[in-house]
Coordinates of C-alpha atoms in Angstrom, one line a residue:
M1 CA -156.3 2.1 -29.6
M2 CA -157.8 5.4 -31.0
K3 CA -159.0 3.7 -34.1
R4 CA -160.8 1.0 -32.0
T5 CA -162.5 3.6 -29.8
L6 CA -163.6 5.5 -32.7
L7 CA -165.1 2.3 -34.4
V8 CA -167.2 1.6 -31.3
L9 CA -168.5 5.1 -31.1
L10 CA -169.2 5.3 -34.7
V11 CA -171.5 2.0 -34.6
V12 CA -173.9 3.7 -32.2
V13 CA -173.9 7.1 -33.9
P14 CA -177.3 7.2 -35.9
L15 CA -176.7 6.5 -39.5
L16 CA -178.0 9.8 -40.6
S17 CA -174.6 11.5 -39.4
W18 CA -172.8 9.7 -42.1
G19 CA -174.6 11.7 -44.9
Q20 CA -173.5 15.1 -43.6
Y21 CA -170.0 14.9 -45.3
R22 CA -168.4 18.1 -46.4
S23 CA -165.9 18.1 -49.4
E24 CA -162.8 20.1 -49.4
V25 CA -162.5 20.0 -53.1
W26 CA -166.0 20.9 -54.6
C27 CA -169.0 22.4 -53.0
P28 CA -171.8 23.9 -55.3
D29 CA -173.6 25.7 -52.5
N30 CA -171.9 29.3 -52.3
G31 CA -173.4 30.1 -48.9
D32 CA -175.2 33.1 -50.2
G33 CA -178.4 31.8 -51.4
T34 CA -176.7 31.0 -54.8
Y35 CA -175.1 27.8 -56.4
T36 CA -172.5 27.2 -59.0
N37 CA -172.7 24.3 -61.2
P38 CA -172.0 21.3 -61.4
I39 CA -174.0 20.2 -58.5
L40 CA -172.5 17.0 -58.5
N41 CA -169.0 17.3 -59.7
A42 CA -168.5 13.5 -60.4
D43 CA -169.6 10.9 -62.8
Y44 CA -173.4 10.4 -62.2
S45 CA -174.3 9.7 -65.9
D46 CA -177.7 9.8 -67.3
P47 CA -179.2 11.5 -64.2
D48 CA -183.0 11.2 -63.2
L49 CA -184.8 12.3 -60.2
C50 CA -188.1 12.4 -58.6
A51 CA -189.8 14.4 -55.7
V52 CA -191.4 13.1 -52.6
G53 CA -192.6 15.9 -50.6
E54 CA -189.7 18.3 -50.0
D55 CA -187.3 15.3 -50.6
Y56 CA -185.7 14.6 -53.8
Y57 CA -184.0 11.3 -54.9
L58 CA -181.7 11.0 -58.0
T59 CA -180.2 7.9 -59.6
A60 CA -177.8 7.5 -62.5
S61 CA -176.3 4.8 -64.7
S62 CA -173.9 2.4 -63.2
F63 CA -173.1 0.1 -65.9
N64 CA -171.0 -2.8 -64.5
C65 CA -170.1 -1.3 -61.4
M66 CA -171.5 -2.7 -58.2
P67 CA -173.2 -2.0 -56.0
G68 CA -175.3 -0.5 -58.7
L69 CA -178.1 2.1 -59.3
P70 CA -176.8 4.7 -56.8
I71 CA -179.6 6.8 -55.0
L72 CA -178.8 10.1 -54.0
H73 CA -180.9 12.3 -51.5
S74 CA -181.2 16.0 -51.3
R75 CA -183.6 18.7 -49.5
D76 CA -182.8 21.5 -51.9
L77 CA -181.5 19.9 -55.2
V78 CA -178.0 21.5 -54.6
N79 CA -176.6 19.6 -51.5
W80 CA -176.7 15.8 -52.2
E81 CA -175.8 12.8 -50.1
I82 CA -175.4 9.2 -51.2
A83 CA -178.4 7.4 -49.6
G84 CA -177.7 3.9 -50.9
H85 CA -177.9 1.6 -53.9
A86 CA -180.9 -0.4 -55.3
L87 CA -179.0 -3.1 -57.0
D88 CA -176.4 -5.2 -55.3
R89 CA -175.7 -7.8 -58.0
Q90 CA -175.4 -7.7 -61.8
F91 CA -178.2 -9.3 -63.8
P92 CA -177.3 -12.2 -64.1
D93 CA -174.5 -12.4 -61.5
S94 CA -171.1 -12.1 -62.6
L95 CA -167.6 -12.1 -60.9
R96 CA -166.0 -10.9 -64.2
P97 CA -166.4 -7.1 -65.0
Q98 CA -168.9 -6.7 -67.8
H99 CA -167.4 -3.3 -68.8
G100 CA -170.0 -0.9 -70.5
K101 CA -173.0 -3.3 -70.0
G102 CA -175.4 -3.7 -67.2
V103 CA -177.3 -0.5 -66.0
W104 CA -177.9 2.1 -68.7
A105 CA -180.0 5.3 -68.1
P106 CA -182.3 4.5 -65.2
A107 CA -185.6 6.3 -64.6
I108 CA -186.8 6.9 -60.8
R109 CA -190.4 7.3 -60.0
Y110 CA -192.7 7.4 -56.8
H111 CA -196.1 5.8 -57.3
D112 CA -198.9 4.6 -55.2
G113 CA -196.4 4.5 -52.0
S114 CA -193.3 2.8 -53.7
F115 CA -190.1 3.8 -55.4
Y116 CA -189.5 2.3 -59.0
I117 CA -186.5 2.2 -61.0
Y118 CA -186.5 1.2 -64.6
W119 CA -183.3 0.7 -66.6
G120 CA -182.3 -0.5 -69.9
D121 CA -179.9 -3.4 -70.1
P122 CA -178.9 -3.5 -73.8
D123 CA -178.3 -7.2 -73.9
R124 CA -181.6 -8.2 -71.9
G125 CA -184.3 -5.7 -72.1
V126 CA -186.0 -3.2 -69.7
M127 CA -185.4 -4.1 -66.0
M128 CA -187.3 -2.9 -62.8
V129 CA -186.8 -2.9 -59.0
R130 CA -189.0 -1.5 -56.6
S131 CA -189.3 -0.6 -52.9
S132 CA -191.3 1.2 -50.3
T133 CA -188.3 3.1 -49.0
V134 CA -185.0 4.3 -50.7
E135 CA -183.0 2.6 -48.1
G136 CA -184.6 -0.9 -49.2
P137 CA -184.8 -3.7 -49.3
W138 CA -185.4 -3.5 -53.1
T139 CA -186.9 -6.3 -55.0
E140 CA -185.1 -8.7 -57.3
P141 CA -184.8 -7.3 -60.8
V142 CA -187.8 -8.0 -63.0
C143 CA -187.7 -8.0 -66.8
V144 CA -190.4 -5.9 -67.8
V145 CA -189.6 -6.1 -71.6
A146 CA -187.3 -8.6 -73.0
G147 CA -185.1 -7.9 -76.0
R148 CA -181.7 -6.5 -77.3
G149 CA -181.2 -3.0 -77.7
L150 CA -183.8 -1.5 -75.5
I151 CA -182.4 1.3 -73.4
D152 CA -183.1 4.6 -71.5
P153 CA -186.7 3.6 -70.4
C154 CA -189.1 5.8 -68.5
P155 CA -192.8 5.0 -67.3
L156 CA -195.8 7.2 -66.7
W157 CA -198.9 6.4 -64.6
D158 CA -201.7 8.4 -66.3
D159 CA -204.7 10.0 -64.5
D160 CA -206.7 6.8 -65.2
G161 CA -204.3 4.3 -63.7
R162 CA -203.0 3.2 -67.2
C163 CA -199.1 2.9 -67.3
Y164 CA -197.0 3.7 -70.3
L165 CA -193.4 3.0 -71.1
V166 CA -191.2 5.0 -73.6
N167 CA -187.6 3.9 -74.5
A168 CA -184.6 4.7 -77.0
W169 CA -182.6 2.0 -78.9
A170 CA -178.9 1.1 -79.0
N171 CA -177.7 0.9 -82.5
S172 CA -174.9 -1.5 -81.1
R173 CA -177.4 -4.1 -80.5
S174 CA -180.6 -3.2 -82.5
G175 CA -179.1 -2.0 -85.6
F176 CA -180.9 1.4 -85.4
N177 CA -181.3 4.4 -83.2
S178 CA -182.6 8.1 -83.0
V179 CA -186.2 6.7 -82.6
L180 CA -188.4 6.5 -79.6
T181 CA -191.0 3.8 -78.9
L182 CA -194.0 3.7 -76.6
R183 CA -195.8 0.8 -75.4
E184 CA -198.3 0.2 -72.5
L185 CA -197.5 -1.7 -69.5
S186 CA -199.9 -3.5 -67.0
A187 CA -201.1 -1.2 -64.1
D188 CA -198.7 -2.4 -61.8
G189 CA -195.7 -1.6 -64.1
M190 CA -194.5 -5.2 -64.2
K191 CA -195.1 -6.4 -67.8
A192 CA -195.6 -4.9 -71.3
I193 CA -199.3 -5.5 -72.4
S194 CA -198.9 -4.1 -75.9
N195 CA -196.4 -3.8 -78.7
P196 CA -194.0 -0.8 -79.3
V197 CA -195.1 2.2 -81.4
I198 CA -192.6 4.7 -83.0
V199 CA -193.5 7.9 -81.5
F200 CA -190.7 10.0 -82.6
D201 CA -187.9 9.7 -85.1
G202 CA -185.1 12.2 -84.9
G203 CA -183.8 11.5 -88.4
S204 CA -180.8 13.6 -89.4
E205 CA -182.1 16.8 -87.8
N206 CA -182.3 15.3 -84.2
H207 CA -179.6 12.4 -84.6
T208 CA -178.9 10.3 -81.7
T209 CA -182.3 11.0 -79.9
E210 CA -182.2 9.1 -76.7
G211 CA -182.7 9.1 -73.1
P212 CA -186.5 10.0 -73.0
K213 CA -188.4 10.9 -69.8
L214 CA -192.1 10.7 -70.2
Y215 CA -194.4 13.3 -68.0
K216 CA -197.9 14.8 -68.2
R217 CA -198.5 18.3 -67.3
D218 CA -201.8 20.4 -67.8
G219 CA -203.4 17.8 -70.1
W220 CA -200.2 17.5 -72.3
Y221 CA -197.9 14.3 -72.7
W222 CA -194.4 15.6 -72.7
I223 CA -191.3 13.7 -73.6
L224 CA -187.9 15.5 -72.5
C225 CA -184.8 14.0 -74.3
P226 CA -181.5 15.0 -75.8
A227 CA -180.2 14.6 -79.3
G228 CA -177.1 15.4 -81.2
G229 CA -174.6 13.1 -79.2
V230 CA -173.2 13.2 -75.8
E231 CA -170.3 15.9 -76.4
Q232 CA -172.0 18.4 -78.4
G233 CA -175.9 17.7 -78.1
W234 CA -179.0 19.5 -77.0
Q235 CA -182.2 19.1 -75.2
L236 CA -185.6 18.6 -76.9
A237 CA -189.1 19.0 -75.4
M238 CA -192.0 17.2 -77.2
R239 CA -195.6 17.4 -76.5
S240 CA -199.0 15.8 -77.5
R241 CA -202.4 15.5 -76.4
N242 CA -202.2 11.8 -77.0
P243 CA -199.6 9.5 -75.4
Y244 CA -199.0 7.9 -78.9
G245 CA -198.4 11.4 -80.6
P246 CA -198.2 13.0 -83.1
Y247 CA -195.5 15.1 -81.0
E248 CA -194.4 18.5 -81.9
W249 CA -190.9 19.4 -80.6
K250 CA -188.7 22.3 -79.9
R251 CA -185.1 22.6 -78.6
V252 CA -185.3 24.0 -75.0
L253 CA -181.7 23.9 -73.8
Q254 CA -178.5 23.9 -76.0
R255 CA -174.8 25.1 -75.6
G256 CA -175.3 28.4 -77.5
R257 CA -172.7 31.0 -76.4
S258 CA -172.5 29.5 -72.8
G259 CA -169.4 27.6 -73.6
V260 CA -171.0 24.4 -71.7
N261 CA -170.8 21.7 -74.1
G262 CA -173.7 19.3 -74.2
P263 CA -175.9 19.9 -72.2
H264 CA -177.4 16.3 -72.3
Q265 CA -179.8 14.0 -70.9
G266 CA -181.6 14.5 -67.6
G267 CA -184.8 14.9 -65.7
W268 CA -187.5 17.5 -64.6
V269 CA -189.0 18.0 -61.1
H270 CA -191.6 20.1 -59.9
T271 CA -190.9 21.2 -56.3
A272 CA -193.2 21.5 -53.2
Q273 CA -192.7 25.3 -53.4
G274 CA -194.0 25.2 -56.9
E275 CA -190.8 25.7 -58.8
D276 CA -189.6 23.8 -61.9
W277 CA -186.1 22.7 -62.2
F278 CA -184.1 20.2 -64.5
V279 CA -181.0 18.2 -64.0
H280 CA -178.6 17.2 -66.7
F281 CA -175.1 16.0 -67.4
Q282 CA -172.1 17.5 -69.1
D283 CA -169.4 15.4 -70.5
R284 CA -166.0 16.1 -69.1
G285 CA -163.9 13.3 -70.8
A286 CA -162.0 11.4 -68.3
Y287 CA -163.8 13.0 -65.2
G288 CA -166.9 11.5 -66.7
R289 CA -170.4 13.0 -66.8
V290 CA -171.1 15.7 -64.1
V291 CA -174.5 16.9 -63.1
W292 CA -176.0 20.4 -63.7
L293 CA -179.2 22.0 -62.4
Q294 CA -181.2 24.6 -64.3
P295 CA -184.3 26.4 -63.7
V296 CA -187.3 25.9 -66.0
D297 CA -189.6 28.5 -67.2
W298 CA -193.1 27.3 -68.5
S299 CA -194.5 30.8 -69.4
S300 CA -194.4 30.3 -73.3
G301 CA -195.9 26.9 -72.8
W302 CA -192.7 25.0 -73.4
P303 CA -190.1 24.2 -70.7
V304 CA -187.4 26.6 -71.6
M305 CA -184.4 25.7 -69.4
G306 CA -181.6 27.9 -67.9
K307 CA -181.2 31.6 -69.3
G308 CA -183.5 31.4 -72.3
G309 CA -182.4 28.0 -73.3
E310 CA -178.6 28.3 -72.4
P311 CA -177.1 26.9 -69.3
Y312 CA -176.6 28.9 -66.2
T313 CA -173.2 28.3 -64.5
T314 CA -174.4 30.3 -61.5
Y315 CA -178.0 31.0 -60.3
R316 CA -180.2 31.3 -57.1
K317 CA -180.8 28.2 -55.2
P318 CA -184.2 26.6 -55.3
K319 CA -186.6 27.6 -52.6
S320 CA -186.3 25.3 -49.6
S321 CA -186.6 25.1 -45.9
S322 CA -183.4 23.2 -45.7
T323 CA -180.1 24.9 -44.8
L324 CA -177.9 21.8 -44.5
V325 CA -174.7 22.1 -46.7
M326 CA -173.4 18.6 -47.6
N327 CA -171.7 16.7 -50.5
P328 CA -171.4 12.9 -51.6
Q329 CA -169.0 11.1 -49.6
E330 CA -165.4 10.8 -50.6
S331 CA -162.8 10.4 -47.9
D332 CA -163.1 7.3 -45.7
E333 CA -161.6 6.3 -42.4
F334 CA -162.9 2.7 -42.6
N335 CA -164.2 2.9 -39.1
S336 CA -167.4 1.2 -39.9
Y337 CA -168.5 -2.4 -40.3
E338 CA -170.0 -1.5 -43.7
L339 CA -168.0 -0.2 -46.6
G340 CA -168.7 3.3 -47.4
K341 CA -171.4 4.1 -50.0
Q342 CA -169.0 5.8 -52.4
W343 CA -167.1 2.6 -53.2
Q344 CA -167.7 0.2 -56.0
W345 CA -166.4 -3.0 -57.4
Q346 CA -165.8 -3.8 -61.0
A347 CA -168.1 -6.7 -60.9
D348 CA -170.3 -8.6 -58.2
Y349 CA -168.8 -8.5 -54.7
D350 CA -167.2 -11.6 -53.4
Q351 CA -166.2 -11.9 -49.8
C352 CA -162.7 -13.0 -51.0
F353 CA -162.3 -9.6 -52.4
G354 CA -161.9 -8.0 -48.9
M355 CA -164.0 -6.8 -45.8
P356 CA -163.8 -4.5 -42.8
T357 CA -161.6 -5.4 -39.9
A358 CA -162.6 -4.7 -36.2
D359 CA -159.8 -2.6 -35.6
G360 CA -160.7 0.2 -38.2
H361 CA -159.3 -1.0 -41.4
F362 CA -160.6 -2.4 -44.7
R363 CA -158.7 -5.4 -45.8
L364 CA -158.2 -6.4 -49.5
F365 CA -156.7 -9.7 -50.3
T366 CA -154.6 -9.9 -53.3
F367 CA -156.4 -11.1 -56.4
R368 CA -154.5 -14.0 -58.3
Q369 CA -154.0 -12.6 -61.7
P370 CA -153.3 -16.0 -63.4
R371 CA -157.0 -16.7 -63.0
L372 CA -157.5 -14.4 -65.8
D373 CA -155.9 -16.7 -68.2
G374 CA -152.9 -14.8 -69.3
E375 CA -154.5 -11.2 -69.5
A376 CA -151.7 -8.9 -69.3
N377 CA -153.1 -6.1 -67.3
L378 CA -155.7 -5.1 -64.7
W379 CA -158.7 -4.4 -67.1
N380 CA -160.6 -7.5 -65.8
V381 CA -159.4 -7.7 -62.2
P382 CA -162.7 -7.7 -60.2
N383 CA -161.7 -6.7 -56.8
L384 CA -160.5 -3.0 -57.6
L385 CA -162.1 -0.9 -54.9
L386 CA -163.0 2.3 -56.7
Q387 CA -164.9 5.5 -56.4
K388 CA -165.6 8.6 -58.8
T389 CA -163.2 11.4 -59.2
P390 CA -164.7 14.4 -57.1
A391 CA -163.3 17.4 -58.8
E392 CA -160.8 18.5 -61.5
H393 CA -158.2 19.3 -59.1
F394 CA -157.7 17.2 -55.8
V395 CA -155.1 15.0 -53.9
A396 CA -156.1 11.5 -52.8
T397 CA -153.8 9.9 -50.0
A398 CA -154.1 6.5 -48.7
K399 CA -152.4 5.1 -45.5
V400 CA -151.9 1.3 -46.1
R401 CA -150.0 -2.0 -44.7
L402 CA -149.1 -4.7 -47.1
A403 CA -148.6 -8.1 -45.4
A404 CA -146.8 -10.0 -48.1
K405 CA -146.6 -13.8 -47.6
N406 CA -144.9 -14.5 -50.8
D407 CA -143.0 -12.7 -53.7
R408 CA -145.0 -10.8 -56.3
Q409 CA -147.8 -9.7 -54.0
S410 CA -148.5 -6.1 -54.5
G411 CA -151.0 -3.3 -53.1
G412 CA -151.5 0.4 -53.6
I413 CA -153.4 3.0 -55.1
I414 CA -154.8 3.5 -58.7
M415 CA -156.3 5.7 -61.3
M416 CA -158.4 3.2 -63.5
G417 CA -160.0 3.6 -67.0
R418 CA -159.5 2.3 -70.4
G419 CA -155.9 3.1 -69.5
Y420 CA -154.5 3.2 -65.9
S421 CA -151.6 3.9 -63.5
A422 CA -151.2 2.6 -60.2
L423 CA -148.4 3.2 -57.3
V424 CA -147.7 -0.2 -55.6
V425 CA -145.6 -1.6 -53.0
T426 CA -144.5 -5.2 -54.0
R427 CA -142.7 -7.8 -52.2
R428 CA -139.4 -8.9 -53.6
G429 CA -137.1 -11.4 -51.7
D430 CA -136.5 -10.2 -48.0
G431 CA -137.9 -6.7 -48.8
F432 CA -140.2 -4.4 -50.9
V433 CA -140.0 -2.4 -53.9
L434 CA -142.1 0.7 -54.8
R435 CA -143.4 0.4 -58.6
Q436 CA -145.5 2.4 -60.9
L437 CA -147.7 0.1 -63.2
T438 CA -149.0 1.8 -66.2
C439 CA -151.1 0.5 -69.1
D440 CA -152.4 3.0 -71.8
K441 CA -154.6 0.7 -73.6
A442 CA -156.0 -1.7 -71.1
E443 CA -159.2 -2.5 -72.7
E444 CA -157.3 -3.6 -76.0
G445 CA -155.0 -6.0 -73.9
E446 CA -152.0 -4.1 -74.0
A447 CA -149.3 -5.4 -71.7
E448 CA -148.7 -3.4 -68.5
R449 CA -145.5 -1.8 -67.8
A450 CA -143.9 -1.9 -64.5
T451 CA -141.1 0.6 -63.4
D452 CA -139.2 0.1 -60.2
L453 CA -139.0 3.5 -58.2
A454 CA -137.6 2.5 -54.7
S455 CA -136.3 -0.2 -52.5
L456 CA -138.0 -0.4 -49.0
K457 CA -137.2 -2.4 -46.1
P458 CA -139.9 -4.3 -44.1
T459 CA -141.5 -2.2 -41.4
A460 CA -142.1 -5.6 -39.5
R461 CA -141.8 -9.3 -39.9
D462 CA -143.6 -12.7 -38.8
T463 CA -141.4 -15.7 -38.3
I464 CA -144.3 -18.1 -37.3
P465 CA -143.7 -21.2 -39.6
Y466 CA -147.2 -21.6 -40.8
H467 CA -147.8 -18.0 -41.4
P468 CA -144.6 -16.1 -42.3
A469 CA -145.1 -12.7 -43.7
L470 CA -143.2 -9.4 -44.4
Y471 CA -144.9 -6.1 -43.7
R472 CA -144.6 -2.6 -45.0
D473 CA -146.3 0.6 -43.9
L474 CA -146.6 3.2 -46.2
Y475 CA -148.6 6.5 -47.3
L476 CA -149.3 6.7 -51.1
Q477 CA -150.5 9.6 -52.8
M478 CA -151.9 10.9 -56.1
R479 CA -152.1 14.6 -57.1
V480 CA -154.7 15.1 -59.9
A481 CA -155.0 18.4 -62.0
D482 CA -156.4 19.0 -65.3
G483 CA -156.5 15.3 -66.1
V484 CA -152.9 14.4 -65.2
V485 CA -152.1 12.1 -62.2
R486 CA -148.7 12.5 -60.3
F487 CA -147.8 10.1 -57.6
A488 CA -145.7 10.5 -54.3
Y489 CA -145.1 8.4 -51.4
S490 CA -144.1 9.0 -47.6
T491 CA -142.8 6.8 -45.0
D492 CA -143.8 9.1 -42.2
G493 CA -147.0 10.7 -43.5
R494 CA -145.3 14.2 -43.5
R495 CA -142.7 14.3 -46.1
Y496 CA -143.8 13.2 -49.4
Q497 CA -141.4 12.2 -52.3
P498 CA -142.7 12.6 -55.9
V499 CA -142.1 9.4 -57.9
G500 CA -142.8 7.9 -61.3
A501 CA -144.0 9.4 -64.6
P502 CA -147.0 11.7 -64.9
F503 CA -150.1 9.7 -66.4
T504 CA -153.0 11.2 -68.4
M505 CA -156.3 10.0 -67.2
R506 CA -158.6 8.0 -69.5
P507 CA -162.3 7.3 -69.1
G508 CA -163.5 3.7 -68.6
K509 CA -166.3 2.3 -71.0
W510 CA -169.2 4.7 -70.6
I511 CA -167.9 5.9 -67.3
G512 CA -165.3 8.4 -66.1
A513 CA -161.9 7.4 -64.6
K514 CA -162.0 6.1 -61.1
M515 CA -159.7 6.0 -58.4
G516 CA -159.0 3.8 -55.3
L517 CA -157.1 0.8 -54.1
V518 CA -155.6 -2.3 -56.0
A519 CA -154.2 -5.7 -54.4
V520 CA -152.9 -8.2 -56.7
E521 CA -150.5 -10.9 -57.1
G522 CA -148.8 -13.0 -59.7
N523 CA -148.9 -16.4 -57.8
A524 CA -151.1 -19.1 -58.9
V525 CA -150.9 -20.9 -55.6
G526 CA -150.1 -20.1 -51.9
D527 CA -151.5 -17.9 -49.3
L528 CA -152.9 -14.5 -50.3
G529 CA -151.5 -11.4 -49.3
L530 CA -153.2 -8.5 -47.4
L531 CA -153.6 -4.8 -48.1
D532 CA -154.9 -3.2 -44.8
I533 CA -156.1 0.2 -45.8
D534 CA -156.2 2.6 -42.5
W535 CA -157.8 5.6 -44.4
F536 CA -158.2 7.1 -47.8
R537 CA -158.6 10.9 -47.8
I538 CA -159.5 13.7 -50.5
T539 CA -157.8 17.1 -49.9
R540 CA -157.4 20.2 -51.9
E541 CA -153.7 20.4 -50.9
G542 CA -151.3 19.0 -48.5
N543 CA -150.7 15.4 -47.4
G544 CA -154.1 14.3 -46.5
L545 CA -153.5 14.5 -42.8

């Protein structure tokens, strides 16, 4: 009854209240006028941002994950919320996961009353969507430049109304990289009207030059871009009086003595208060690419970032009129008719994956693994309901009910990447068994290993002839620390029993490991099973209650 009452109340609460989430496991705002990096302790790879008055909007790579092109909003560059997504389908549509493909390194700009997001699809070309508001609706994707290997695009509308586009190249598709090219677009930014010109070649000195962002300041054209590779690279600044160059360059941010690997790829913003800041990512292996914030000093005529070109870990907050402390959403009570903005699927959403219920749950239907033509693991299961990991140490707990109508129907929690491990409850005969599913090399087609951990009796059963089912209520938990996952379960939500073997997290393809819910079955025919998720909670310690 309480869940139903909450659901009715929440439907009439203004949507703004959803954004004011406070994380238990990571908050960059220190409460004393300073912040500690990362400002986003989650996998927002290849971040870019723009300012509209005192509001800041950030987007990031989403690859195959849908909805894609996440848009985050902030009033001070430190406290962020997920505002929505600009892409609800892959292009072209696909119900099969396209791991590592799709949306690469977007750029977001506000021009002439509209938001524009450009990204590179390495197999199709430079894509673009636009909208008058970040909430949408966004236009259908437009292919601005067709071709393989074009990645990391960024537009610039010049003072005379002309529009230029800079981009990098993916060696995996084009056969070369480390070069940046520039071309002119139509004034509306919809199509290329000139051929590309190489404006920079990183060569051996700045190998793997990529991720360019194009700006104009004080009569200079600027390209800010990383080189040297994701794990150990650095930031370059290039300037020229002509958009086509020649460009002179300097390193403006690097690891130095800071111990901060990377620092890699991001975007510059000039605030309404007259300050300059730069966001960039840091690669943290299985946790993905987390986002840092650095001050920018132009006094030398170059945008020197951080402390003399090395990253700050803690620094004063940007000047802002906002005092709101908030973080991207993590926990979910599933009391809304809309799925929380933190969740993504591995492919385009299909209604048969799952949907909210009127009594305050989210229902996943068991996906038939035989549809995957003999594949031996969960790598290409599209209906995994996943979100980014929020910190290096956290506890994730889910309260679930599996309604199993046939044997071999399973549901539970999962840590997913190129390898994965899941804690699931599975119907077997007239009861259930708790199992750990593990696969170390899922991308390579390795067979999944299943280990029985405990036998469980049904919580309830239906005897209706046309709809027989066994039910099992359970609390499932994963504790994550230093890249290792340890599972536990409870029948009452108070006392948790550790089970299974520890699992070392692995990143996905160009993304960090992701956590969430799984519902699958080994049957090719028959009624599907149901996994009703009451809530999913992220806590620092304890049992999630």
